[in-house]
Coordinates of C-alpha atoms in Angstrom, one line a residue:
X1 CA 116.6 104.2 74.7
X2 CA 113.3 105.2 75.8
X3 CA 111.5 107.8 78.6
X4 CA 110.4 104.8 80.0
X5 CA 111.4 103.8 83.6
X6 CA 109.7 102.8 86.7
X7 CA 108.9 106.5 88.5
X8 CA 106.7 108.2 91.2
X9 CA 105.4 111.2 92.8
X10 CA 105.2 112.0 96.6
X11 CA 103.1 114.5 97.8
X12 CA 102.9 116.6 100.8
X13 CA 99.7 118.5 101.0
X14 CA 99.7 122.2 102.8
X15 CA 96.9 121.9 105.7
X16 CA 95.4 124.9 107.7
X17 CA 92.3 125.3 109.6
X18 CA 91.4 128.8 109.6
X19 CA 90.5 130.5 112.6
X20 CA 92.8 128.9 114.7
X21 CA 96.3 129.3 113.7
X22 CA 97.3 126.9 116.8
X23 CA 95.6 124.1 115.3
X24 CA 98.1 120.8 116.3
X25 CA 99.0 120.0 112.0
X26 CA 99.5 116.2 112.8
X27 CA 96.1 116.0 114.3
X28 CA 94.6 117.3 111.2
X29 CA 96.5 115.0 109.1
X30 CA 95.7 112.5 110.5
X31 CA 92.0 112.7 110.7
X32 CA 92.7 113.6 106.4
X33 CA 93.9 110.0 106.1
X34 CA 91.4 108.5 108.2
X35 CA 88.6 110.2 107.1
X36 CA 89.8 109.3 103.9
X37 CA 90.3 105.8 104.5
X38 CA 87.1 104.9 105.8
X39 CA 85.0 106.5 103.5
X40 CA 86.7 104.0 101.3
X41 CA 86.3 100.8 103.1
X42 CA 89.5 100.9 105.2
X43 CA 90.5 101.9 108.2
X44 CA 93.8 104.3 109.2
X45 CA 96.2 101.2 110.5
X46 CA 94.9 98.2 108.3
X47 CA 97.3 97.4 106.1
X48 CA 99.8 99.5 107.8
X49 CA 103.4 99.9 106.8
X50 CA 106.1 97.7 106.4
X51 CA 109.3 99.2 107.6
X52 CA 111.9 95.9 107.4
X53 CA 113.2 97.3 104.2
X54 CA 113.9 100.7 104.9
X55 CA 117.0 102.1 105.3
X56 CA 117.1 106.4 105.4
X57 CA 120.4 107.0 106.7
X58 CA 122.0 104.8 103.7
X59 CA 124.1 107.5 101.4
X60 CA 124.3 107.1 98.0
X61 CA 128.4 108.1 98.4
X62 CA 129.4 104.4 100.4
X63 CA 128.3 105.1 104.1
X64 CA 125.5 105.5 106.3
X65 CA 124.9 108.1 108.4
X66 CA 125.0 107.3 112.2
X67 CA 121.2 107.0 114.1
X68 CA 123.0 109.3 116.8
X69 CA 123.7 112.4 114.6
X70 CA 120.3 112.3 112.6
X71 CA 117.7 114.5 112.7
X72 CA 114.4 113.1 113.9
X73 CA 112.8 114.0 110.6
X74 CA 115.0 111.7 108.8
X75 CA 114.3 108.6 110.8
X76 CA 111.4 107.4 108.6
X77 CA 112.1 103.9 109.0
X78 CA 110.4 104.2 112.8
X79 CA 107.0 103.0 113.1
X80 CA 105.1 106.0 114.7
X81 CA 101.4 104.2 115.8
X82 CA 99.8 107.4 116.1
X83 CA 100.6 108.9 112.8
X84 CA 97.1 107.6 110.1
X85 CA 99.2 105.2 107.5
X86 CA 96.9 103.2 104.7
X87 CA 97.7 101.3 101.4
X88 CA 94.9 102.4 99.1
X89 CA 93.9 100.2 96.4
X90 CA 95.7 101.7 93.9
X91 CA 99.0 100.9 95.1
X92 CA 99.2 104.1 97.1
X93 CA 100.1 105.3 100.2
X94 CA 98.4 107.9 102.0
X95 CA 100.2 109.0 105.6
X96 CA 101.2 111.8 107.9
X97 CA 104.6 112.7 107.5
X98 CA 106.3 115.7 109.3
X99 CA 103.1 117.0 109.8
X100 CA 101.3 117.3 106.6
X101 CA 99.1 114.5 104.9
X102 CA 101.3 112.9 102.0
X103 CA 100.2 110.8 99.2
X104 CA 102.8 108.9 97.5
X105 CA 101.8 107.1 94.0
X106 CA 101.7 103.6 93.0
X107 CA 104.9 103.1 90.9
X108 CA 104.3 103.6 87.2
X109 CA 106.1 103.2 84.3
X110 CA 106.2 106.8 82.4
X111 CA 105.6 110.4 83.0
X112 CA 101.8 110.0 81.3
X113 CA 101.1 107.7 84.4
X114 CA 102.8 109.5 86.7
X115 CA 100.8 112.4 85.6
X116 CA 97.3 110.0 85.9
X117 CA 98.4 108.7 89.3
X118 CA 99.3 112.1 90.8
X119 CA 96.1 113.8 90.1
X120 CA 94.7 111.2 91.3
X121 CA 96.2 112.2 94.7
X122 CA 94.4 115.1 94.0
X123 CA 91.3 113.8 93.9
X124 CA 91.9 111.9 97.4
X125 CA 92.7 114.9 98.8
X126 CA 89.7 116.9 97.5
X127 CA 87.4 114.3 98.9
X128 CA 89.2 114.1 102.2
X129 CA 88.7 118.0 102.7
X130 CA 84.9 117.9 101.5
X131 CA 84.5 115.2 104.4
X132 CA 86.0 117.1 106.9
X133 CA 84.5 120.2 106.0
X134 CA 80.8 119.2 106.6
X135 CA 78.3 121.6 108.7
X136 CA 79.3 121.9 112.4
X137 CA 83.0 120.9 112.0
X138 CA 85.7 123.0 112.1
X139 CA 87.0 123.9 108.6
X140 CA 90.3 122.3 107.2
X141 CA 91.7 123.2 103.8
X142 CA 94.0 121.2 101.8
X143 CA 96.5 123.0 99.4
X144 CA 98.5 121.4 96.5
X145 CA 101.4 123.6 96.4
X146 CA 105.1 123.9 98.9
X147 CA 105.3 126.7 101.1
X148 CA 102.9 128.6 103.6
X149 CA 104.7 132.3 102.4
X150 CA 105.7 132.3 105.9
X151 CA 108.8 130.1 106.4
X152 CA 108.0 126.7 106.0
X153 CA 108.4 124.3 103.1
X154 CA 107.0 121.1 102.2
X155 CA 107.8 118.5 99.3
X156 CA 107.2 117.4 95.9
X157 CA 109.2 114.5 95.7
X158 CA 109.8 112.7 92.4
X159 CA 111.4 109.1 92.4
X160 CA 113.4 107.1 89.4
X161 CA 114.1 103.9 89.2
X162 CA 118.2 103.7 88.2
X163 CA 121.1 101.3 87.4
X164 CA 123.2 100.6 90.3
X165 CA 126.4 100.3 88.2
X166 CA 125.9 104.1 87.4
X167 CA 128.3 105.9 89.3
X168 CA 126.9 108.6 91.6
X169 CA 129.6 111.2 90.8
X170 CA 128.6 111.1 87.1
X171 CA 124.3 111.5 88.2
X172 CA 126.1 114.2 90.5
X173 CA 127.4 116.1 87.8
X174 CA 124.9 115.6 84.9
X175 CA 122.1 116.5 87.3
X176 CA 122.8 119.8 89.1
X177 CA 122.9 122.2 86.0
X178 CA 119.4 120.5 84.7
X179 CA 117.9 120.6 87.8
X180 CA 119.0 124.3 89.0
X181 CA 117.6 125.0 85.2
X182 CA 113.9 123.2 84.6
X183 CA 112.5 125.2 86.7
X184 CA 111.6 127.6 83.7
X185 CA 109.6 124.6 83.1
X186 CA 108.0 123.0 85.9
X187 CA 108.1 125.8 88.7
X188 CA 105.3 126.7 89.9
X189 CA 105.1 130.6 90.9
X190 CA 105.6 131.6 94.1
X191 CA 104.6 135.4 95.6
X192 CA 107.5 136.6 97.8
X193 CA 111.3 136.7 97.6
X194 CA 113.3 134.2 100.2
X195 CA 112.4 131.9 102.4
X196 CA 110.0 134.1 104.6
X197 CA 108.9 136.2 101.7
X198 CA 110.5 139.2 103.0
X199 CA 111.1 140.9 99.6
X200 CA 107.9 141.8 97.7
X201 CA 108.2 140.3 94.2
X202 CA 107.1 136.7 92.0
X203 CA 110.2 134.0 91.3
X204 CA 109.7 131.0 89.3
X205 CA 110.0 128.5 92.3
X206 CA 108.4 127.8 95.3
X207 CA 110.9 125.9 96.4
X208 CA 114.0 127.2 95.4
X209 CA 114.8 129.6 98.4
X210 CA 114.9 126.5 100.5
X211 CA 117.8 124.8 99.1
X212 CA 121.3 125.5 101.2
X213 CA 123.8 123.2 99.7
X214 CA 125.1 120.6 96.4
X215 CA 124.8 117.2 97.5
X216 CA 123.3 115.5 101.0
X217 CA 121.2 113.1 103.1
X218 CA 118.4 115.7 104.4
X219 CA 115.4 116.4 103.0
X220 CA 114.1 119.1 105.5
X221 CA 117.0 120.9 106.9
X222 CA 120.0 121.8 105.0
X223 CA 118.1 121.0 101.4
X224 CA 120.6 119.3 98.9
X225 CA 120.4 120.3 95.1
X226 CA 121.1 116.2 94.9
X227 CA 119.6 113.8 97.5
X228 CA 121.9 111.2 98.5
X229 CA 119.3 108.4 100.1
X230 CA 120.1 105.0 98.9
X231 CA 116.9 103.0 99.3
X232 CA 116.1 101.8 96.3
X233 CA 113.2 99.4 97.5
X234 CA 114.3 97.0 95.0
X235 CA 117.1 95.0 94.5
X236 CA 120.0 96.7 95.6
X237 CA 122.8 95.2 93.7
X238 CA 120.9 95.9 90.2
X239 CA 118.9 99.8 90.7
X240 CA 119.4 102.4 92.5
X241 CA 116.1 104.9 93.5
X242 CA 117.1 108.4 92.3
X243 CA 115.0 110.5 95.3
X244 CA 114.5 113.9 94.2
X245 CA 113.4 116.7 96.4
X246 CA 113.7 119.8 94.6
X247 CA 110.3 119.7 92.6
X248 CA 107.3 122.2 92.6
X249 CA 103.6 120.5 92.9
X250 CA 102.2 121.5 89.2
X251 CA 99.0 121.3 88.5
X252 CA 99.3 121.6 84.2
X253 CA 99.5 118.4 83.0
X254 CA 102.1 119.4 80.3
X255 CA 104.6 121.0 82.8
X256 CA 104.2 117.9 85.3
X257 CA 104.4 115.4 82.0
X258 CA 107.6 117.4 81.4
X259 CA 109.1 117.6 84.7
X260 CA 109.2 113.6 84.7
X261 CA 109.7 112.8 81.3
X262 CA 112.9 115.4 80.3
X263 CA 114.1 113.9 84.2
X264 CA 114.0 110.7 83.1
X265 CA 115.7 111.1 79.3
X266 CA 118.6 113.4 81.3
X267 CA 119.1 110.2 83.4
X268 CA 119.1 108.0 80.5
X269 CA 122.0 110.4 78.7
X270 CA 123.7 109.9 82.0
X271 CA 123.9 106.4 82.6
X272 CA 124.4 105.8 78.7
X273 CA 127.7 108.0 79.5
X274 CA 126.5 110.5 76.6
X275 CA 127.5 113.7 78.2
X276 CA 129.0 115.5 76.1
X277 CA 128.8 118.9 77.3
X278 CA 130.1 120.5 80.7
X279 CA 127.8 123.0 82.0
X280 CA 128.9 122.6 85.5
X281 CA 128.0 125.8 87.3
X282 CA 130.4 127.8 89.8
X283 CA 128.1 128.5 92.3
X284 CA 125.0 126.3 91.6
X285 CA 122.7 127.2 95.0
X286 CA 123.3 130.8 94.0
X287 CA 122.1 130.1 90.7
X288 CA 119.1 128.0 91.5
X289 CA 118.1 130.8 93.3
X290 CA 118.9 133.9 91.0
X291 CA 117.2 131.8 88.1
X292 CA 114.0 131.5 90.0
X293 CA 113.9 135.5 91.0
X294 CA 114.0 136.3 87.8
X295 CA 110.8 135.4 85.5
X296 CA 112.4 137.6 82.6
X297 CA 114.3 134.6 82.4
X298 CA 117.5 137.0 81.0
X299 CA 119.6 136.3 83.6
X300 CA 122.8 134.4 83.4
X301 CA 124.8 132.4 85.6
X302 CA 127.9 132.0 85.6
X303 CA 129.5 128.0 84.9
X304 CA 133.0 126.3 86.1
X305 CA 134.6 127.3 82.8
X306 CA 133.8 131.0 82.8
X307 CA 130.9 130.7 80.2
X308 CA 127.6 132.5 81.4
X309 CA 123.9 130.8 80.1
X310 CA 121.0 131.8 80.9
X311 CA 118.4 128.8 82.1
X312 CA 117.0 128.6 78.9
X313 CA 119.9 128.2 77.1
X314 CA 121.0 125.3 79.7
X315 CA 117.9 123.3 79.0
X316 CA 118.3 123.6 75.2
X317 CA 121.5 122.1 75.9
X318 CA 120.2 119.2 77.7
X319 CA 118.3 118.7 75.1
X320 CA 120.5 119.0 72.0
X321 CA 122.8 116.2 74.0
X322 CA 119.5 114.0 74.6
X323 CA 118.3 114.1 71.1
X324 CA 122.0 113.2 70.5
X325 CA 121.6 109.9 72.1
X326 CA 118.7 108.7 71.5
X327 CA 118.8 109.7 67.4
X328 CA 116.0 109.5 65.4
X329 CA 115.1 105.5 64.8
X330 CA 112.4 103.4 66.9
X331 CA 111.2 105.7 69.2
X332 CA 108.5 105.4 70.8
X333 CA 105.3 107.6 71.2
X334 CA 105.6 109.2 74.7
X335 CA 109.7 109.7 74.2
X336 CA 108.7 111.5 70.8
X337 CA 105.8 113.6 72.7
X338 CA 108.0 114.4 75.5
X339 CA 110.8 115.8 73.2
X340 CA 108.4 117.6 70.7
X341 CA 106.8 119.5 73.8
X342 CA 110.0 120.4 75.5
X343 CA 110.9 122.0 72.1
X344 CA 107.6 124.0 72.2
X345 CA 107.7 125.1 75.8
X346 CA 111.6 125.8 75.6
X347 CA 110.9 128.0 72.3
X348 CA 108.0 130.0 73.7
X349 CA 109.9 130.9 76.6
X350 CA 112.4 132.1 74.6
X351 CA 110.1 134.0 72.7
X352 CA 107.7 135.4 75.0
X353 CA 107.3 133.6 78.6
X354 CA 104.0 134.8 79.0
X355 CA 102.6 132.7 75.7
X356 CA 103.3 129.4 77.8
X357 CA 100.5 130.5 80.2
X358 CA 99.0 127.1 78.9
X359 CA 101.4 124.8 79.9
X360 CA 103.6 126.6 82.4
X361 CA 102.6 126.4 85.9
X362 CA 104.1 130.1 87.1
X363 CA 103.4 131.2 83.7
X364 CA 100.0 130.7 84.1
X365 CA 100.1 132.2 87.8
X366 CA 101.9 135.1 86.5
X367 CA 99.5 136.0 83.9
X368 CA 96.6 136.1 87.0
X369 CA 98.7 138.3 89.7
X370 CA 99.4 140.8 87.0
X371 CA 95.9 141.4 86.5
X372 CA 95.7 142.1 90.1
X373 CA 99.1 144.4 89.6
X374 CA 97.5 146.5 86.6
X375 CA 94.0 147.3 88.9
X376 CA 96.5 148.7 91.3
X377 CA 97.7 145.9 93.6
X378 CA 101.5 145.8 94.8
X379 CA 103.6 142.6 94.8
X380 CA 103.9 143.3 99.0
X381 CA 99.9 143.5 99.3
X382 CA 98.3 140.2 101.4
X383 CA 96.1 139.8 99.1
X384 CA 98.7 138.7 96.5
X385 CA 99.7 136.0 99.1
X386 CA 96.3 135.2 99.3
X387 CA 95.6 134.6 95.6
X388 CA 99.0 132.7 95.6
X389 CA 97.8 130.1 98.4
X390 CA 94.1 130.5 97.1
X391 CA 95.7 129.0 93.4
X392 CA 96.5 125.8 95.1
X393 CA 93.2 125.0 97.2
X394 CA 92.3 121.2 96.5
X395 CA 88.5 122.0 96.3
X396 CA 87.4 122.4 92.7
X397 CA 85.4 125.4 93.4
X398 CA 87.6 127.4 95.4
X399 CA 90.6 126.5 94.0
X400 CA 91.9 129.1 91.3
X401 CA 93.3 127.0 89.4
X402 CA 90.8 124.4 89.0
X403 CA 88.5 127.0 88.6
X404 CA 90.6 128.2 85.6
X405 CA 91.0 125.1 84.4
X406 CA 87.2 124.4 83.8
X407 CA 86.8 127.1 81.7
X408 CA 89.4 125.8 79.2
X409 CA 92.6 128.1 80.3
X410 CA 95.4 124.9 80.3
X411 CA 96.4 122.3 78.2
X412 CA 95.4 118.9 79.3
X413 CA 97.4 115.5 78.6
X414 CA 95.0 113.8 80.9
X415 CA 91.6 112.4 80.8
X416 CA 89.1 113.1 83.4
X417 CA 88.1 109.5 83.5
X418 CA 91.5 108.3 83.2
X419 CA 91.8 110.1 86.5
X420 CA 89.2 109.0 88.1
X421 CA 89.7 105.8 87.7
X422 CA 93.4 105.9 88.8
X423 CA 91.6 106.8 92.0
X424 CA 90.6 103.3 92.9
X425 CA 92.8 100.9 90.3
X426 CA 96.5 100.6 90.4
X427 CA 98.7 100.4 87.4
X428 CA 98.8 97.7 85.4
X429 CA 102.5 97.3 84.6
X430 CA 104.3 97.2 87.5
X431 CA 104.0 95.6 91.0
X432 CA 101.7 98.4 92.1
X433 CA 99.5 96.0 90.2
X434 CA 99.7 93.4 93.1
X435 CA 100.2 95.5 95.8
X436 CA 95.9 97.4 94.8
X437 CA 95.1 94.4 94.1
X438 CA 95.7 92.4 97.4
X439 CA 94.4 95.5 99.3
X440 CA 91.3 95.6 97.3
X441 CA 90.6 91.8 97.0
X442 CA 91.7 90.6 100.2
X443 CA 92.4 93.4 102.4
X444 CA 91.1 92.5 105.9
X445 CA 93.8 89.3 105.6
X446 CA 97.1 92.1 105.2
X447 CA 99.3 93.1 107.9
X448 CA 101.3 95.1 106.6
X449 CA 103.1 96.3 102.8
X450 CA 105.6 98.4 101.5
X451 CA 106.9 99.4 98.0
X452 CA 108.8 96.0 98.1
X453 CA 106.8 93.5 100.1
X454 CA 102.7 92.3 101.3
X455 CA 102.7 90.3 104.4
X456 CA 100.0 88.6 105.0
X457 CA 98.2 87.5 107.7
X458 CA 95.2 84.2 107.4
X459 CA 93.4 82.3 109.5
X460 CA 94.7 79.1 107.7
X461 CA 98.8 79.8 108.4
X462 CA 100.3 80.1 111.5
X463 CA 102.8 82.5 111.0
X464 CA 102.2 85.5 108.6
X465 CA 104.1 85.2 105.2
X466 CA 105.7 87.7 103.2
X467 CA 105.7 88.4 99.7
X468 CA 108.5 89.8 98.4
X469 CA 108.6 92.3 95.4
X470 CA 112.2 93.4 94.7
X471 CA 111.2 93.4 91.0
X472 CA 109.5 96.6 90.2
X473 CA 108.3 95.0 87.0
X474 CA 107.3 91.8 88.6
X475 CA 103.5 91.7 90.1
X476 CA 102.0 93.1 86.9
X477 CA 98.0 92.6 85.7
X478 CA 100.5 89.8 83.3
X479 CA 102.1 88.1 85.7
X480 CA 99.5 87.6 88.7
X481 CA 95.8 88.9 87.2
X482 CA 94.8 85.5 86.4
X483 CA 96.0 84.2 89.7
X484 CA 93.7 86.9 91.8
X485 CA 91.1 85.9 89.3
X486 CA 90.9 82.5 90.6
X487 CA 92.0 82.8 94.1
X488 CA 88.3 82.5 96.5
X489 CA 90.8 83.6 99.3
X490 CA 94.0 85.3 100.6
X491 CA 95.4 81.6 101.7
X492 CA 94.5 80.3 97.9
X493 CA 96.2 82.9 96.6
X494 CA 99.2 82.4 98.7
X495 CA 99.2 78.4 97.7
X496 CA 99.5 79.0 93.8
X497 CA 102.0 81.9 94.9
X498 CA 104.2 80.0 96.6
X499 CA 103.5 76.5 94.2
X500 CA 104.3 78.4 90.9

């Protein structure tokens, strides 16, 4: 009973080059990852992806959808050769997908990591920009956030690694009023009522406006509270991948650390079968959405049973019924830390939102645009807007948030040289571990990779050969360090691979 699972964060980055609003988006992506990429050693298309494995029309409920009725967006499991894709040496994946450059971490095993790993991506993206922004080209910005203001939306992915045997009614059920409720947590501010901002005023969410019903297969169109894709990339008869798509980007550390961790200890009360409180909500799109126009945080939706809770009060519930299962015996550090902070944030919400400024991404947003309100500024003003997309620039000094930041204003979980280094080196604990490694050490002899697989391709074989990793735990520093150690080449490592 631990906070501990195999996890990840997928990224989509806003893009824009101002000046010319009919810049082609793909085209810019795509020169982020290659620019990228080569400044690193690699070049967009070497180690490409593997697609064998995927399967995005698989529903979590027992069917699949059929290939005529999807929408194009959905179809991920198409190779697209003039969309940039590269496996980065930390286990990474930096690509264009529906027009905006996403970087998806390495797997990790806790919400510290996925913290490390995912500002990482931010660091990728910084250094991508400050390429493509040299003197004579065209500028290009990057933004870390989920919505242009002006209608579109792009996501913040989080994935968990799951028992299959779980059923996906119960995840159903446990998950909607938590997830319709962290966002007091882990939203991350957003200037402008609905979809199109077409009411002036701040909400928690950036995302939340976006979301149309409870449960589906779509991820851009018809937003589900509960994403039903079942591809685990792992054995399928043992996990199930829990793909969640209704995440802000954060930028604090705690409120990220938080958005993973109390995720991963609801799951845990869930598949343990340790629900023991029904907070199903009547209406729960209407709710996500009232909760998130509120930053008061009074208001109060209503549940199935006639009760009405406010958000707050929903996540202290969650957490009585985690702290339930999990007791008080052998715990270890990051489920304690992960508990302890929840408490913290959860009680100075509920004291005074604005005293979380440190840890609370729209908190801390907040606190900024009412500056600009009390020297005279109106919530409908541009320049609100401005500030909002400004908050989430990539480049450290243009950025307001990482400006903000370096003068001390947020509490950090994370290292600077913990981050930087997550840059280059995968994880060491899972098969992330492998997946860096082969790219780093032997990169010019892959084909191809994937979450669950490295083909290979050497002089010495005559067909390529794949490497299969189903286990997520499997391909660890432990398991295969020593091997890549040894190995003077990507056939020698393949010979002990396939002797041992």
């Amino acid at each position: 009973m631990s906070v501990r699972r195999v996890m990840g964060i997928e990224t989509e980055y806003g893009i824009s080059q101002p000046g010319d609003p009919s810049a082609n988006p793909m085209l810019m992506s795509g020169r982020v990852v290659t620019a990228y990429a080569r400044s690193v050693g690699l070049r967009s298309g070497q180690t490409g992806w593997d697609y064998a494995d995927e399967a995005p029309l698989q529903d979590a409920r027992g069917f699949a959808m059929d290939r005529e009725f999807a929408d194009p967006s959905q179809l991920t499991d198409e190779e697209d050769p003039t969309m940039a894709n590269v496996v980065l040496t930390n286990g990474a994946r930096l690509y264009v997908d529906h027009a905006h450059p996403e970087y998806s971490s390495p797997e990790v095993t806790g919400p510290r990591d996925a913290v490390i790993w995912d500002r990482a991506g931010e660091l990728v993206m910084r250094e991508a920009a400050r390429l493509l922004n040299q003197p004579g080209m065209p500028p290009l910005n990057l933004y870390k956030n989920n919505t242009d203001g002006k209608g579109a939306s792009y996501g913040t992915h989080e994935n968990y690694l799951m028992r299959r045997l779980t059923p996906f009614a119960d995840i159903v059920s446990g998950l909607i009023p938590f997830f319709v409720s962290r966002q007091v947590v882990c939203g991350s501010g957003k200037v402008g009522i609905g979809t199109e901002s077409q009411r002036a005023g701040f909400q928690l969410s950036q995302r939340a406006d976006f979301f149309e019903t409870e449960v589906g297969l779509e991820t851009t169109l018809k937003r589900p509270i509960i994403n039903t894709r079942d591809e685990p990339h792992a054995v399928t008869e043992k996990y199930r991948r829990l793909h969640v798509i209704i995440g802000d980007a954060n930028h604090c550390d705690v409120a990220n650390f938080l958005k993973l961790g109390t995720t991963s200890l609801v799951l845990g009360v869930i598949e343990a079968g340790a629900v023991t409180q029904n907070l199903a909500l009547q209406e729960p799109v209407a709710a996500l959405r009232a909760i998130s126009h509120d930053p008061t945080l009074r208001t109060s939706v209503r549940l199935e049973d006639g009760r009405e809770l406010t958000a707050l009060e929903i996540q202290y519930a969650y957490l009585q019924m985690v702290r339930d299962w999990l007791g008080s015996d052998d715990l270890d550090s990051e489920t304690v830390e992960v508990l302890d902070r929840w408490q913290q944030v959860l009680d100075k919400l509920a004291d005074d939102p604005m005293s979380a400024a440190r840890e609370v991404d729209w908190v801390a947003k907040l606190q900024l645009l009412q500056g600009y309100r009390n020297r005279g500024l109106e919530w409908s003003d541009p320049k609100m807007r401005a500030i909002d997309i400004q908050w989430s620039d990539v480049r450290a000094e243009k950025g307001i948030f990482h400006k903000l930041a370096a003068s001390g204003r947020f509490d950090e979980l994370i290292s600077a040289a913990d981050v930087e280094a997550a840059v280059s080196n995968p994880p060491t604990d899972t098969r992330a571990y492998f997946r860096g490694r082969a790219v780093r050490q032997f990169g010019e002899n892959i084909a191809a990779a994937s979450w669950d697989s490295v083909i290979f391709d050497v002089p010495e074989r005559c067909t390529m050969q794949r490497v299969p990793m189903l286990e997520p735990l499997r391909g660890t520093q432990q398991h295969v360090g020593a091997l890549f150690d040894r190995a003077g080449s990507a056939d020698e490592l393949l010979r002990t691979l396939l002797t041992d």
